[in-house]
Short mmCIF file of C-alpha atoms and ligand atoms in Angstrom, two decimals:
data_model
loop_
_atom_site.label_atom_id
_atom_site.label_comp_id
_atom_site.label_asym_id
_atom_site.label_seq_id
_atom_site.Cartn_x
_atom_site.Cartn_y
_atom_site.Cartn_z
CA MET A 1 18.09 -144.80 151.66
CA TYR A 2 21.81 -144.84 151.31
CA PRO A 3 23.75 -146.77 153.94
CA LYS A 4 27.01 -145.12 155.40
CA GLU A 5 29.50 -147.56 153.97
CA ILE A 6 27.92 -147.26 150.46
CA ILE A 7 28.48 -143.35 150.72
CA GLU A 8 31.91 -143.84 151.81
CA LYS A 9 32.65 -145.89 148.93
CA LEU A 10 31.08 -143.53 146.53
CA ILE A 11 33.12 -140.75 148.15
CA LYS A 12 36.43 -142.94 147.47
CA ALA A 13 35.14 -143.88 143.96
CA GLN A 14 37.35 -142.81 141.10
CA LYS A 15 35.30 -144.39 138.09
CA ALA A 16 31.54 -144.00 137.88
CA VAL A 17 29.21 -144.90 135.46
CA VAL A 18 25.64 -144.32 134.83
CA LEU A 19 23.21 -146.12 132.74
CA THR A 20 19.84 -144.49 132.08
CA GLY A 21 16.26 -145.58 130.73
CA ALA A 22 13.12 -143.73 129.98
CA GLY A 23 12.31 -143.41 133.70
CA ILE A 24 15.01 -140.68 134.06
CA SER A 25 12.65 -138.70 131.77
CA ALA A 26 9.58 -139.57 133.30
CA GLU A 27 9.61 -136.69 135.75
CA SER A 28 9.92 -134.52 132.69
CA GLY A 29 6.47 -135.51 131.63
CA ILE A 30 7.88 -137.87 128.92
CA SER A 31 5.93 -141.07 129.28
CA THR A 32 8.17 -144.27 129.58
CA PHE A 33 7.89 -147.32 127.07
CA ARG A 34 6.39 -150.12 129.39
CA GLY A 35 4.92 -148.07 132.49
CA THR A 36 1.26 -147.30 132.83
CA GLY A 37 0.60 -144.47 130.22
CA GLY A 38 3.50 -145.53 128.46
CA GLN A 39 3.63 -144.24 124.83
CA TRP A 40 3.71 -147.58 123.74
CA ASP A 41 0.77 -148.91 125.53
CA LYS A 42 -1.24 -147.30 122.71
CA VAL A 43 0.94 -148.99 119.98
CA ASP A 44 3.12 -152.14 120.00
CA PRO A 45 6.65 -151.04 120.18
CA MET A 46 7.76 -154.18 118.05
CA LYS A 47 5.46 -153.09 115.54
CA LEU A 48 6.39 -149.43 115.24
CA ALA A 49 10.24 -149.18 116.27
CA THR A 50 11.34 -151.55 113.48
CA PRO A 51 12.82 -151.49 109.96
CA GLU A 52 9.83 -153.33 108.63
CA ALA A 53 7.15 -151.19 109.99
CA PHE A 54 8.86 -148.01 108.25
CA ALA A 55 9.11 -149.97 105.17
CA LYS A 56 5.64 -150.88 105.21
CA ASP A 57 4.10 -147.73 106.28
CA PRO A 58 7.13 -144.79 106.67
CA LYS A 59 4.23 -141.83 106.99
CA TYR A 60 2.75 -143.64 109.85
CA VAL A 61 6.02 -144.41 111.57
CA TRP A 62 7.17 -140.97 111.18
CA GLU A 63 3.90 -139.64 112.49
CA TRP A 64 4.66 -141.71 115.70
CA TYR A 65 7.95 -140.18 115.94
CA GLU A 66 6.90 -136.77 115.25
CA ALA A 67 4.33 -136.88 117.94
CA ARG A 68 7.08 -137.79 120.45
CA ARG A 69 9.45 -135.12 119.08
CA ARG A 70 6.44 -132.53 119.60
CA GLN A 71 6.10 -133.51 123.35
CA LEU A 72 9.80 -133.42 123.64
CA ARG A 73 10.20 -129.76 122.23
CA GLU A 74 8.34 -128.45 125.49
CA ALA A 75 10.11 -131.05 127.86
CA LYS A 76 12.49 -129.61 130.17
CA PRO A 77 15.37 -131.98 132.06
CA ASN A 78 14.57 -132.56 135.69
CA MET A 79 16.45 -132.87 139.11
CA GLY A 80 17.33 -136.32 138.06
CA HIS A 81 19.06 -135.16 134.71
CA ASP A 82 20.57 -132.12 136.56
CA VAL A 83 22.24 -134.29 139.41
CA ILE A 84 23.47 -136.81 136.66
CA ALA A 85 24.92 -133.62 135.00
CA GLY A 86 26.82 -132.65 138.21
CA MET A 87 28.43 -136.05 138.38
CA GLU A 88 30.85 -135.09 135.91
CA GLU A 89 32.42 -132.82 138.18
CA PHE A 90 32.39 -135.19 141.16
CA PHE A 91 33.91 -138.38 139.95
CA PRO A 92 37.30 -138.36 138.40
CA LYS A 93 36.37 -140.42 135.59
CA PHE A 94 32.54 -140.19 134.85
CA THR A 95 30.76 -141.91 132.02
CA LEU A 96 26.87 -141.40 131.28
CA ILE A 97 25.53 -144.21 128.76
CA THR A 98 21.93 -143.69 127.82
CA GLN A 99 19.16 -145.90 126.03
CA ASN A 100 17.05 -142.77 125.80
CA VAL A 101 16.99 -140.87 122.21
CA ASP A 102 15.45 -137.66 123.65
CA ARG A 103 18.80 -135.57 124.63
CA LEU A 104 17.66 -134.42 127.55
CA HIS A 105 20.70 -135.23 129.31
CA GLN A 106 22.45 -132.94 126.89
CA LYS A 107 20.09 -130.26 127.74
CA ALA A 108 20.72 -130.72 131.35
CA GLY A 109 24.41 -130.27 130.69
CA SER A 110 25.85 -133.43 130.59
CA ARG A 111 28.86 -133.17 127.89
CA ASN A 112 29.06 -136.38 125.88
CA PRO A 113 26.54 -139.23 127.00
CA ILE A 114 27.03 -142.30 124.95
CA GLU A 115 23.72 -142.79 123.05
CA LEU A 116 23.17 -146.54 122.68
CA HIS A 117 20.09 -146.05 121.00
CA GLY A 118 20.56 -143.05 118.67
CA SER A 119 18.74 -139.72 119.06
CA ILE A 120 15.18 -138.82 117.82
CA TRP A 121 16.81 -135.55 116.98
CA MET A 122 18.81 -137.08 114.21
CA ALA A 123 17.42 -137.99 110.79
CA ARG A 124 19.21 -140.55 108.22
CA CYS A 125 18.98 -140.89 104.63
CA ALA A 126 17.32 -144.46 104.08
CA GLY A 127 18.70 -144.85 100.55
CA ILE A 128 20.79 -147.46 99.60
CA PRO A 129 23.50 -146.22 100.04
CA SER A 130 22.73 -143.95 102.56
CA CYS A 131 23.59 -140.06 102.10
CA GLY A 132 24.33 -139.97 105.60
CA GLU A 133 22.76 -138.48 108.67
CA TRP A 134 22.09 -134.98 110.15
CA GLU A 135 20.64 -133.30 113.04
CA ASP A 136 17.02 -132.15 112.26
CA ARG A 137 15.23 -130.51 115.08
CA HIS A 138 12.28 -128.70 112.75
CA GLU A 139 8.56 -129.52 113.02
CA LEU A 140 8.28 -132.12 110.05
CA VAL A 141 5.34 -131.30 108.23
CA ASN A 142 5.37 -133.47 104.90
CA LEU A 143 5.62 -136.82 106.01
CA PRO A 144 7.70 -138.91 105.65
CA PRO A 145 10.59 -136.56 104.58
CA GLN A 146 12.56 -136.89 101.69
CA CYS A 147 16.53 -136.89 101.40
CA PRO A 148 17.34 -133.48 100.07
CA HIS A 149 20.30 -135.07 98.19
CA CYS A 150 18.90 -138.09 96.60
CA GLY A 151 14.97 -138.16 97.09
CA ALA A 152 15.03 -141.33 98.90
CA LEU A 153 12.83 -141.49 102.29
CA VAL A 154 14.28 -140.09 105.32
CA ARG A 155 14.18 -142.49 108.90
CA PRO A 156 14.69 -141.17 112.44
CA GLY A 157 18.26 -141.53 113.54
CA VAL A 158 17.30 -143.98 116.30
CA VAL A 159 18.49 -147.96 116.70
CA TRP A 160 15.40 -150.15 115.87
CA PHE A 161 14.63 -153.49 117.29
CA GLY A 162 16.70 -156.01 115.19
CA GLU A 163 19.16 -153.39 114.29
CA GLY A 164 22.71 -153.43 115.70
CA LEU A 165 23.93 -150.70 118.22
CA PRO A 166 26.28 -148.19 116.96
CA GLY A 167 29.79 -150.19 117.05
CA GLU A 168 31.91 -147.25 118.72
CA ALA A 169 29.09 -146.38 121.36
CA TRP A 170 28.48 -149.97 122.25
CA ALA A 171 32.32 -150.60 122.59
CA GLU A 172 32.63 -147.34 124.86
CA ALA A 173 29.91 -148.59 126.81
CA GLU A 174 31.30 -151.97 127.42
CA LYS A 175 34.80 -150.74 128.38
CA ALA A 176 33.47 -148.21 130.86
CA ALA A 177 31.36 -151.14 132.66
CA LEU A 178 34.33 -153.21 132.80
CA GLU A 179 36.83 -150.62 134.23
CA CYS A 180 34.29 -148.72 136.54
CA ASP A 181 34.27 -148.74 140.47
CA VAL A 182 30.43 -148.11 140.72
CA PHE A 183 27.68 -148.38 138.39
CA PHE A 184 24.22 -146.83 138.51
CA VAL A 185 21.19 -148.09 136.68
CA ILE A 186 18.48 -145.54 136.79
CA GLY A 187 15.01 -145.69 135.35
CA THR A 188 15.30 -148.62 133.11
CA SER A 189 12.99 -151.98 133.04
CA ALA A 190 16.46 -153.68 132.33
CA LEU A 191 14.56 -155.58 129.41
CA VAL A 192 16.24 -154.52 126.14
CA HIS A 193 19.44 -155.94 125.09
CA PRO A 194 22.22 -155.56 124.70
CA ALA A 195 22.01 -152.45 126.94
CA ALA A 196 20.77 -154.64 129.94
CA SER A 197 23.82 -156.62 129.62
CA LEU A 198 25.98 -153.87 130.96
CA PRO A 199 24.64 -153.83 134.63
CA GLU A 200 24.70 -157.38 134.42
CA THR A 201 28.62 -157.11 133.38
CA ALA A 202 29.22 -154.78 136.42
CA ILE A 203 27.71 -157.17 138.59
CA GLN A 204 29.48 -160.05 137.69
CA LYS A 205 32.56 -158.18 137.90
CA GLY A 206 31.86 -157.34 141.69
CA LYS A 207 31.26 -153.73 141.12
CA LEU A 208 29.14 -151.66 143.23
CA VAL A 209 26.05 -151.44 141.61
CA ILE A 210 23.13 -149.35 142.72
CA GLU A 211 19.94 -149.14 141.05
CA ILE A 212 17.32 -146.36 141.37
CA ASN A 213 13.75 -147.50 140.40
CA PRO A 214 10.21 -147.01 141.89
CA GLU A 215 9.58 -150.59 140.88
CA GLU A 216 11.35 -153.91 141.07
CA THR A 217 13.23 -155.07 137.86
CA PRO A 218 15.23 -158.22 137.06
CA LEU A 219 18.39 -156.55 138.43
CA SER A 220 16.81 -155.49 141.75
CA GLY A 221 17.67 -158.61 143.67
CA LEU A 222 21.29 -158.89 141.98
CA VAL A 223 22.43 -155.14 142.52
CA THR A 224 24.45 -153.68 145.67
CA LEU A 225 21.81 -151.45 146.64
CA SER A 226 18.15 -151.14 145.07
CA VAL A 227 16.93 -147.65 145.86
CA ARG A 228 13.01 -148.03 145.45
CA SER A 229 12.24 -144.22 144.53
CA HIS A 230 11.84 -141.80 141.71
CA ALA A 231 15.16 -140.79 140.06
CA GLY A 232 14.83 -137.08 141.03
CA PRO A 233 14.31 -137.26 145.13
CA ALA A 234 16.60 -140.14 145.30
CA LEU A 235 19.46 -138.39 143.35
CA GLU A 236 19.02 -135.17 145.05
CA LEU A 237 19.27 -136.82 148.45
CA LEU A 238 22.53 -138.53 146.99
CA ARG A 239 23.96 -135.36 145.79
CA GLU A 240 23.35 -133.78 149.64
CA LYS A 241 25.01 -136.74 151.17
CA LEU A 242 28.03 -136.98 149.05
CA LEU A 243 28.78 -133.22 148.99
CA ALA A 244 28.13 -133.32 152.79
CA ASN A 245 30.54 -136.07 153.40
CA ASP A 246 33.10 -134.91 150.81
CA SER A 247 33.79 -131.66 152.61
CA ALA A 248 33.67 -133.45 156.11
C1 BV8 B 1 19.55 -156.18 118.90
C2 BV8 B 1 15.26 -146.37 120.19
C3 BV8 B 1 20.93 -157.63 117.31
C4 BV8 B 1 13.96 -146.53 119.39
C5 BV8 B 1 15.11 -148.61 121.39
C6 BV8 B 1 14.70 -161.97 123.41
C7 BV8 B 1 15.45 -161.80 124.56
C8 BV8 B 1 16.33 -160.83 124.76
C9 BV8 B 1 16.67 -159.79 123.67
C10 BV8 B 1 15.74 -159.91 122.49
C11 BV8 B 1 14.76 -161.00 122.51
N1 BV8 B 1 14.24 -160.70 121.03
C12 BV8 B 1 14.80 -159.92 120.56
C13 BV8 B 1 15.74 -159.35 121.40
C14 BV8 B 1 16.77 -158.16 121.02
C15 BV8 B 1 15.99 -156.71 121.18
C16 BV8 B 1 15.53 -156.75 122.65
O1 BV8 B 1 16.13 -156.64 123.63
N2 BV8 B 1 14.04 -156.94 122.83
C17 BV8 B 1 13.32 -157.06 124.20
C18 BV8 B 1 12.13 -155.97 124.23
C19 BV8 B 1 13.17 -158.43 124.54
N3 BV8 B 1 17.15 -155.86 121.01
C20 BV8 B 1 17.42 -155.46 119.89
O2 BV8 B 1 16.62 -155.60 118.97
C21 BV8 B 1 18.41 -154.64 119.93
N4 BV8 B 1 19.37 -154.79 118.77
O3 BV8 B 1 19.70 -156.98 119.58
O4 BV8 B 1 20.37 -156.19 117.40
C22 BV8 B 1 21.95 -157.14 116.36
C23 BV8 B 1 23.29 -157.36 116.37
C24 BV8 B 1 24.23 -157.03 115.36
C25 BV8 B 1 23.73 -156.85 113.91
C26 BV8 B 1 22.09 -156.84 113.96
C27 BV8 B 1 21.38 -157.18 114.81
C28 BV8 B 1 18.01 -153.04 119.63
C29 BV8 B 1 17.30 -152.53 120.70
C30 BV8 B 1 17.06 -151.03 120.69
C31 BV8 B 1 15.64 -150.74 120.35
N5 BV8 B 1 15.57 -149.39 120.43
N6 BV8 B 1 14.80 -147.23 121.43
C32 BV8 B 1 12.92 -145.65 120.03
O5 BV8 B 1 12.95 -145.05 121.14
O6 BV8 B 1 11.80 -145.56 119.19
S1 BV8 B 1 14.72 -149.45 122.75
C33 BV8 B 1 13.55 -148.54 123.83
O7 BV8 B 1 13.44 -149.37 124.74
C34 BV8 B 1 14.03 -147.08 124.32
O8 BV8 B 1 15.36 -146.68 123.90
C35 BV8 B 1 14.03 -147.44 125.76
O9 BV8 B 1 14.87 -146.49 126.63
C36 BV8 B 1 14.44 -149.03 125.83
C37 BV8 B 1 14.67 -149.41 127.23
O10 BV8 B 1 13.41 -149.52 127.71
P1 BV8 B 1 13.24 -148.45 129.00
O11 BV8 B 1 14.26 -147.32 129.07
O12 BV8 B 1 13.98 -149.58 130.16
O13 BV8 B 1 12.15 -147.81 129.42
P2 BV8 B 1 10.81 -149.02 130.01
O14 BV8 B 1 9.64 -148.02 129.68
O15 BV8 B 1 10.75 -150.19 129.88
O16 BV8 B 1 11.10 -148.59 131.40
C38 BV8 B 1 11.09 -147.48 132.41
C39 BV8 B 1 11.55 -147.93 133.67
O17 BV8 B 1 11.53 -146.56 134.52
C40 BV8 B 1 10.81 -148.72 134.64
O18 BV8 B 1 11.49 -149.70 135.29
C41 BV8 B 1 9.96 -147.88 135.49
O19 BV8 B 1 9.74 -148.36 136.86
C42 BV8 B 1 11.06 -146.71 135.71
N7 BV8 B 1 10.67 -145.28 135.90
C43 BV8 B 1 9.39 -144.92 135.96
N8 BV8 B 1 9.32 -143.69 136.54
C44 BV8 B 1 10.67 -143.49 136.79
C45 BV8 B 1 11.24 -144.53 136.94
N9 BV8 B 1 12.43 -144.55 137.27
C46 BV8 B 1 13.15 -143.49 137.86
N10 BV8 B 1 12.31 -142.55 138.34
C47 BV8 B 1 11.09 -142.25 137.75
N11 BV8 B 1 10.45 -141.10 137.96
ZN1 ZN B 2 19.73 -139.64 100.28
#
């Protein structure tokens, strides 16, 4: 699965970046967006994860997010999240960038992942101007919730299609992709932009790019190594190899 020369390069790597997508949470029982049984095969993502959908039917959109939060309250990080959390100790400089909104990386101990698409556990006043954003983990019963400060509607603190990514998060992610020695892209179909342009930048800059995904993606033929596997087992094996060689 991992050729010797790749392991040797990883041992020497100083700056590592990991970009994750919904696939890293699949082994925690969280359905992906586009895979079979994906939470979006029942609903059309472009219909729900958009400001227009929320404006048209805020209750319906919130109900979909609340259903996802209910599933996430029981979810535990999996082996893949754990190994990625451990990479912070292994690589001298390590940056985790995630497209996921589930915060399972934080539950696994990753200290400060860059959340390109926000978090399902954040709520934001949809008033104009907004009263701000706050963490909200409760089971929301009266949907959609009202802003406690101004009474306007409250929306999920995620980035919807057609919305810009948080400026600071994007700038930090781009910088990390440009400066890294190795770029892992794990559990993403690489279809959503601009997140998918990060591994493309790493490839163009000639970095060592390693993809882990049980299926082919548009990146598979372009990366240095495409590991056709579920993230958990592939990352567990990678950790074994790196620790064995590191001490050798
Ligand atoms: C923007 C938060 C401009 C909400 C999400 C045409 C061409 C290119 C781009 C566009 C276009 N038309 C429109 C666009 C732009 C659009 C876009 O990219 N659309 C795509 C669909 C074509 N992008 C946007 O709108 C972005 N904003 O462009 O703004 C702008 C700029 C300035 C000012 C104003 C506006 C915003 C995009 C953010 C959308 N929000 N999430 C929510 O979660 O509800 S995106 C959503 O998709 C999730 O975050 C998810 O993470 C993300 C990406 O999907 P994946 O993570 O890859 O998940 P997916 O299911 O697709 O794939 C899972 C993978 O895992 C598979 O490959 C599978 O094989 C693999 N897998 C399965 N099991 C495992 C596994 N891997 C490992 N182990 C396993 N066990
Ligand atoms: Zn408000």
